[in-house]
C-alpha positions as YAML, in Angstrom:
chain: A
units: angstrom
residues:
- id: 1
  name: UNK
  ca: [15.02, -17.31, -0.93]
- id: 2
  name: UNK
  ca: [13.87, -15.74, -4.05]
- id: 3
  name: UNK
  ca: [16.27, -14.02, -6.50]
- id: 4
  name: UNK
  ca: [14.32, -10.55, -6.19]
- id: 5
  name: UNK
  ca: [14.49, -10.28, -2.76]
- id: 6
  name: UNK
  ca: [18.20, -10.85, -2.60]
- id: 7
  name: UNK
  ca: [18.21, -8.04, -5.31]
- id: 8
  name: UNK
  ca: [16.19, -5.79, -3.30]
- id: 9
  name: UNK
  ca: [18.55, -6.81, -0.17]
- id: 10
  name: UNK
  ca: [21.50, -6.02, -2.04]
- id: 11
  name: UNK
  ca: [20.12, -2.96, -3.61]
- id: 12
  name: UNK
  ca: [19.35, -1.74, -0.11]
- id: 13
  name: UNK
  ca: [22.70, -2.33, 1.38]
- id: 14
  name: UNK
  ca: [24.54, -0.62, -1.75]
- id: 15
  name: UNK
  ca: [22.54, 2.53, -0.94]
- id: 16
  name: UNK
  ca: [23.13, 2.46, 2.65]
- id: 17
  name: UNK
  ca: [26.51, 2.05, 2.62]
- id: 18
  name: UNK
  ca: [27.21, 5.13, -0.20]
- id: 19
  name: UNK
  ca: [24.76, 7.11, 1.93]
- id: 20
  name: UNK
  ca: [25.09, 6.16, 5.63]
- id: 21
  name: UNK
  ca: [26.50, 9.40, 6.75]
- id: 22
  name: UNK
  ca: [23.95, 11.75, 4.09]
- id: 23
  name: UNK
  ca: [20.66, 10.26, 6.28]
- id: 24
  name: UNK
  ca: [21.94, 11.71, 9.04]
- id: 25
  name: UNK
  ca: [19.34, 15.01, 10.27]
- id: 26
  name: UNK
  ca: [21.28, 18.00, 10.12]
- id: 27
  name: UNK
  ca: [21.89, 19.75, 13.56]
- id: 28
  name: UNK
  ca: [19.27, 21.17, 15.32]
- id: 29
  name: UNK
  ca: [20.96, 24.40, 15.30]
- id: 30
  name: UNK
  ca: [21.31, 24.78, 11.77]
- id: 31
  name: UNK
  ca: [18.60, 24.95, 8.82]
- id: 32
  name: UNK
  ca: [18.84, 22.34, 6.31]
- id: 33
  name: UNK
  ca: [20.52, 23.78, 3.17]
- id: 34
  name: UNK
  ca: [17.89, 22.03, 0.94]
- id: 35
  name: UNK
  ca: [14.82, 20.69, 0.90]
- id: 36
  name: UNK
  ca: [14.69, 18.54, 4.36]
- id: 37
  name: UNK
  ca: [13.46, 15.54, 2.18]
- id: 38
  name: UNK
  ca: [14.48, 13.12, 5.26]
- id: 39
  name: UNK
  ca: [12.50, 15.15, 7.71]
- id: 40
  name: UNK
  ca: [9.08, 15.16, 5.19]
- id: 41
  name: UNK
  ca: [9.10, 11.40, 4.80]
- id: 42
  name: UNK
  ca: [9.73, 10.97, 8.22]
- id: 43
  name: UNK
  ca: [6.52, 12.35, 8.87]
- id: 44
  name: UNK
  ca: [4.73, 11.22, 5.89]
- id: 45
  name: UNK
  ca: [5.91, 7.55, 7.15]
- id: 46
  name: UNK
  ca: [4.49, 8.17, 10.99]
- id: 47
  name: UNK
  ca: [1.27, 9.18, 9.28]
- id: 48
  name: UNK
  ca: [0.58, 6.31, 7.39]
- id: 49
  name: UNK
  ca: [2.05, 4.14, 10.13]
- id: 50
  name: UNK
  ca: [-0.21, 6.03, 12.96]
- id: 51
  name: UNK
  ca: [-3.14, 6.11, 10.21]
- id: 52
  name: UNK
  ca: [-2.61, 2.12, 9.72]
- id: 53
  name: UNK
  ca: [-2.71, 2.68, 5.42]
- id: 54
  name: UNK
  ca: [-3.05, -0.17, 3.54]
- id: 55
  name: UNK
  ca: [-1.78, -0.36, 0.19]
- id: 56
  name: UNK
  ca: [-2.46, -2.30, -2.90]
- id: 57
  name: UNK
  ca: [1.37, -3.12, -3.83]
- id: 58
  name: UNK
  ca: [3.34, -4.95, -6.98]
- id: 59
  name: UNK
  ca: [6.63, -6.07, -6.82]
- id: 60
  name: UNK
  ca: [8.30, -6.97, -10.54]
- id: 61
  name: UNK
  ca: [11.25, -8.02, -10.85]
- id: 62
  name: UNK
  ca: [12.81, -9.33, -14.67]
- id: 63
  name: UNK
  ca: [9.72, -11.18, -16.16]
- id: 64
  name: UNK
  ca: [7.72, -12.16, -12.93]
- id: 65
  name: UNK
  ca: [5.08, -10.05, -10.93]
- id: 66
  name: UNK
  ca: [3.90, -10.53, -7.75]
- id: 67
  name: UNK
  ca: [0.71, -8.52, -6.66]
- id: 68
  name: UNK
  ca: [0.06, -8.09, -3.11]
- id: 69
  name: UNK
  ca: [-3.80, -6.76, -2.30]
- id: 70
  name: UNK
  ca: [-4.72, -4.62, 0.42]
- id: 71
  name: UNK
  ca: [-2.69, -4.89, 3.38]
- id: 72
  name: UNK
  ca: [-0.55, -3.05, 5.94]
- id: 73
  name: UNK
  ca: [2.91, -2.49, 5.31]
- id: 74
  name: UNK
  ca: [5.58, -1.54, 7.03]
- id: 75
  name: UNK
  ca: [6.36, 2.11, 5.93]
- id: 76
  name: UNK
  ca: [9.51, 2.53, 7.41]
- id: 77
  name: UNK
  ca: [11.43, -0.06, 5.71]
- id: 78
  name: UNK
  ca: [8.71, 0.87, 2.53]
- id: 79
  name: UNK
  ca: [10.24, 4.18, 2.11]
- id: 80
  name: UNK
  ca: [13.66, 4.01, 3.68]
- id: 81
  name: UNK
  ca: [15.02, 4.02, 0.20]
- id: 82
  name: UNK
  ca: [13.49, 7.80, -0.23]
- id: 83
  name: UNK
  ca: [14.65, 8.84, 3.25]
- id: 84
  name: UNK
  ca: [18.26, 7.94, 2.42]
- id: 85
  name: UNK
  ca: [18.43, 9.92, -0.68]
- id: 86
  name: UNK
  ca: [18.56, 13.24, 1.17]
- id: 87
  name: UNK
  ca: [20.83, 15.52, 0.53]
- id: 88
  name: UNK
  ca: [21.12, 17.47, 3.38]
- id: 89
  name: UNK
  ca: [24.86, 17.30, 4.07]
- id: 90
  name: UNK
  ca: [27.29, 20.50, 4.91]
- id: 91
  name: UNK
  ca: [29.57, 19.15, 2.34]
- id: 92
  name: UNK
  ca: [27.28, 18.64, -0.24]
- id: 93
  name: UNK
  ca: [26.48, 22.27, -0.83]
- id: 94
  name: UNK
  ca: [28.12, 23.26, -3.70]
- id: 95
  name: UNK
  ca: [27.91, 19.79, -5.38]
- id: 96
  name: UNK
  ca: [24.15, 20.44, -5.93]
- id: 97
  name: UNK
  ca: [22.63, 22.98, -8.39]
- id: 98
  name: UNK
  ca: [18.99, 24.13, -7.28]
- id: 99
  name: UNK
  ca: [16.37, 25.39, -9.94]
- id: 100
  name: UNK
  ca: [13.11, 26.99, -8.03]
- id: 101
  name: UNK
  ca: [10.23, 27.22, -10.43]
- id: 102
  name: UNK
  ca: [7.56, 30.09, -9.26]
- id: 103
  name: UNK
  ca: [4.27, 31.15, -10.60]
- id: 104
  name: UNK
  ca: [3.46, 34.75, -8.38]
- id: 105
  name: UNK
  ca: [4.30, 34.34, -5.21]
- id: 106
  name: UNK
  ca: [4.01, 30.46, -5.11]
- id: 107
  name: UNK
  ca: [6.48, 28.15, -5.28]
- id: 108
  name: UNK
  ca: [5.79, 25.57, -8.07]
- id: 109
  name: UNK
  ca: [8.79, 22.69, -8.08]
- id: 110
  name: UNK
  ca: [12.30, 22.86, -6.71]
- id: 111
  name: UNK
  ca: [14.85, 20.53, -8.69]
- id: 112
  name: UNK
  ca: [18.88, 19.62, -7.73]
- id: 113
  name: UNK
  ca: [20.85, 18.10, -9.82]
- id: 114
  name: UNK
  ca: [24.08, 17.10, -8.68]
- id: 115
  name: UNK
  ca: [27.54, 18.69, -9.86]
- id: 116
  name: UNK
  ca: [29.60, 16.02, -9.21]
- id: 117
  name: UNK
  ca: [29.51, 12.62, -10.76]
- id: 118
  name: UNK
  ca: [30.49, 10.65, -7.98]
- id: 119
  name: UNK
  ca: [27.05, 11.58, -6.27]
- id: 120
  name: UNK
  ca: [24.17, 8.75, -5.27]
- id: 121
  name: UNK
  ca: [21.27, 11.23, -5.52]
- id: 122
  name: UNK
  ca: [21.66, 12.58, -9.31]
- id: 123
  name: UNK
  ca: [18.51, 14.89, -9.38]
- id: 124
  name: UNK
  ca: [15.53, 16.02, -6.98]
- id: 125
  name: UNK
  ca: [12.24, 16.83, -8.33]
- id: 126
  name: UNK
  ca: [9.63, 18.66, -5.50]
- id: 127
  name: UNK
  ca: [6.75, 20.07, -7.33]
- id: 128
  name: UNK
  ca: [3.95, 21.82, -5.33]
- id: 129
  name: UNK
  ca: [0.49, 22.17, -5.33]
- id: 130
  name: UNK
  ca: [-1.07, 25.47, -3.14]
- id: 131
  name: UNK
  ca: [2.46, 25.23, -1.26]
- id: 132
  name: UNK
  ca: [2.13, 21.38, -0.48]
- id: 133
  name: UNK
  ca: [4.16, 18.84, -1.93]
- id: 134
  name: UNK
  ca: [2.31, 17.14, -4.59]
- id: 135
  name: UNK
  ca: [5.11, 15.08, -6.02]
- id: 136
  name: UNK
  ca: [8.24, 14.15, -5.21]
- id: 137
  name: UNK
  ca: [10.44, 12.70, -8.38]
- id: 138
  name: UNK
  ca: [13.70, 11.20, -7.32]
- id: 139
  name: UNK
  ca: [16.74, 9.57, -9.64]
- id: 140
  name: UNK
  ca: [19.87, 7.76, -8.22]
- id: 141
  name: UNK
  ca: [22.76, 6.13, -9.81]
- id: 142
  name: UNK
  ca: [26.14, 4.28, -8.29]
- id: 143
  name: UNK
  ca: [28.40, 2.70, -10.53]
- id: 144
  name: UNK
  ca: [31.66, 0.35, -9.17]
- id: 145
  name: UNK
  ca: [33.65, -2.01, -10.49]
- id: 146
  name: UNK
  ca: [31.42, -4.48, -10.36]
- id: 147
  name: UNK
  ca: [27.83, -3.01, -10.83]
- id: 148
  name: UNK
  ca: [26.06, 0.23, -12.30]
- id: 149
  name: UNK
  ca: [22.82, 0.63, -10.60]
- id: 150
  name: UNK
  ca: [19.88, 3.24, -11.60]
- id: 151
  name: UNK
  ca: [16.96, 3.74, -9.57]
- id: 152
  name: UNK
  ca: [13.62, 5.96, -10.44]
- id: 153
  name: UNK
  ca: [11.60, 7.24, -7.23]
- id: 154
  name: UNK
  ca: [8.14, 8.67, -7.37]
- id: 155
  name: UNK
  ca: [6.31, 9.78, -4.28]
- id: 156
  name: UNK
  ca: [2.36, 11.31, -4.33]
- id: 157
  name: UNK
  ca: [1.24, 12.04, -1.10]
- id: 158
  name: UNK
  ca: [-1.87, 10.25, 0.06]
- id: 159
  name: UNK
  ca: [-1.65, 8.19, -3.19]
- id: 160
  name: UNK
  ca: [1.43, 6.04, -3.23]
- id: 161
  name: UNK
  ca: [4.85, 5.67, -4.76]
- id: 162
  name: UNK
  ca: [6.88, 3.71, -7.38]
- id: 163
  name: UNK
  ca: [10.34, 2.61, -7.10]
- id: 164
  name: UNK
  ca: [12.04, 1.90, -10.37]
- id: 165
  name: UNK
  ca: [15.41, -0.05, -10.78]
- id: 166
  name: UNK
  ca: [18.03, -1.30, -12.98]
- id: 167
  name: UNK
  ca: [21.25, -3.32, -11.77]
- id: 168
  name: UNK
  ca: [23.58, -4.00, -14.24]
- id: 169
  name: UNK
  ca: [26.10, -7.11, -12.53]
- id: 170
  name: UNK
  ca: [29.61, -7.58, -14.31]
- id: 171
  name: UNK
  ca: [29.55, -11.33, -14.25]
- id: 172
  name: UNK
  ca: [25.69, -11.92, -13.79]
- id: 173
  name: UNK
  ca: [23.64, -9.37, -16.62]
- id: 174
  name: UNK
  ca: [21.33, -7.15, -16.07]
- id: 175
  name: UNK
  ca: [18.05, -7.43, -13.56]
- id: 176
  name: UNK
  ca: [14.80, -4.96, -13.43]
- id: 177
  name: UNK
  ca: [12.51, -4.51, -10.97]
- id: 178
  name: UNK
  ca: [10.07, -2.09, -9.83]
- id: 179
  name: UNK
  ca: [7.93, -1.72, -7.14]
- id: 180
  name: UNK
  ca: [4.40, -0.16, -7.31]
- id: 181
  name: UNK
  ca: [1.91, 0.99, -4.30]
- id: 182
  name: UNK
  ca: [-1.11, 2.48, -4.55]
- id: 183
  name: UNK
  ca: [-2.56, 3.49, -0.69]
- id: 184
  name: UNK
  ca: [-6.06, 2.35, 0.13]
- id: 185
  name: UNK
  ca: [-8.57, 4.51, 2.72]
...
């Protein structure tokens, strides 16, 4: 098996498991505190599923590249890694600031950044175009004992994302990788 895609396995796992309970939807009964970022790229992902988008993707990861043309992709493992950096938790509401940009009446970008160090999802980015999300800008970090990880996420709707990385292993160096898809009509 190649060395990136035990990276991107492990990378996966390490988010999941810090962030198992934060992917949860909040109850039906009560409003989502912040943006419902889970609840748009749910959507966003049964569109492009439903729609069948194919995407012109690269995968890096250190030195090598690997570009994959024009083909389906699975969108729900694909963005996963977005979906589980919501925020939405009752506990989490005073650990986030929130910074609401408007121009008139119209909101122009939303940003939380988190309070508390310990945090997975460090800052939020939603900026919006004629009230419809235009970007969504996304950065995480864990640290342990044996690994610091950072990760970059950049979502355009109806364009395509990036996902950004850096893993930093105690006894093995440091590994990049990034991950770039461009949708196709």
């Amino acid at each position: 098996m190649p060395k990136y895609i035990l990276f991107f396995f492990a990378l996966a796992l390490i988010w999941s498991c810090n962030n198992a309970e934060a992917t949860k939807k909040p109850d039906s009964k009560e409003d989502p505190y912040f943006f419902d970022l889970a609840g748009f790229f749910n959507t966003e992902i049964k569109q492009l599923n439903n729609a069948q988008t194919k995407a012109h993707k690269t995968v890096k990861y250190n030195e090598k590249e690997d570009v994959l043309s024009t083909q389906k992709l699975d969108y729900e493992k694909e963005l996963a890694v977005f979906v589980h950096s919501d925020i939405n938790k009752l506990s989490w509401r005073e650990k986030y600031s929130a910074d609401t940009l408007k121009e008139g009446n119209e909101i122009r970008s939303i940003t939380y950044k988190a309070l508390d160090d310990q945090l997975k999802t460090r800052k939020i980015t939603i900026s919006f175009d004629q009230n419809e999300v235009a970007q969504i800008a996304i950065e995480n970090r864990l640290k342990s004992i044996m690994a610091s990880t950072w990760q970059e996420l950049e979502y355009l709707p109806g364009k395509g994302y990036q996902v950004h990385g850096k893993q930093k292993m105690r006894l093995a160096g440091v590994d990049m990788m990034g991950i770039e898809v461009e949708f196709k009509e």
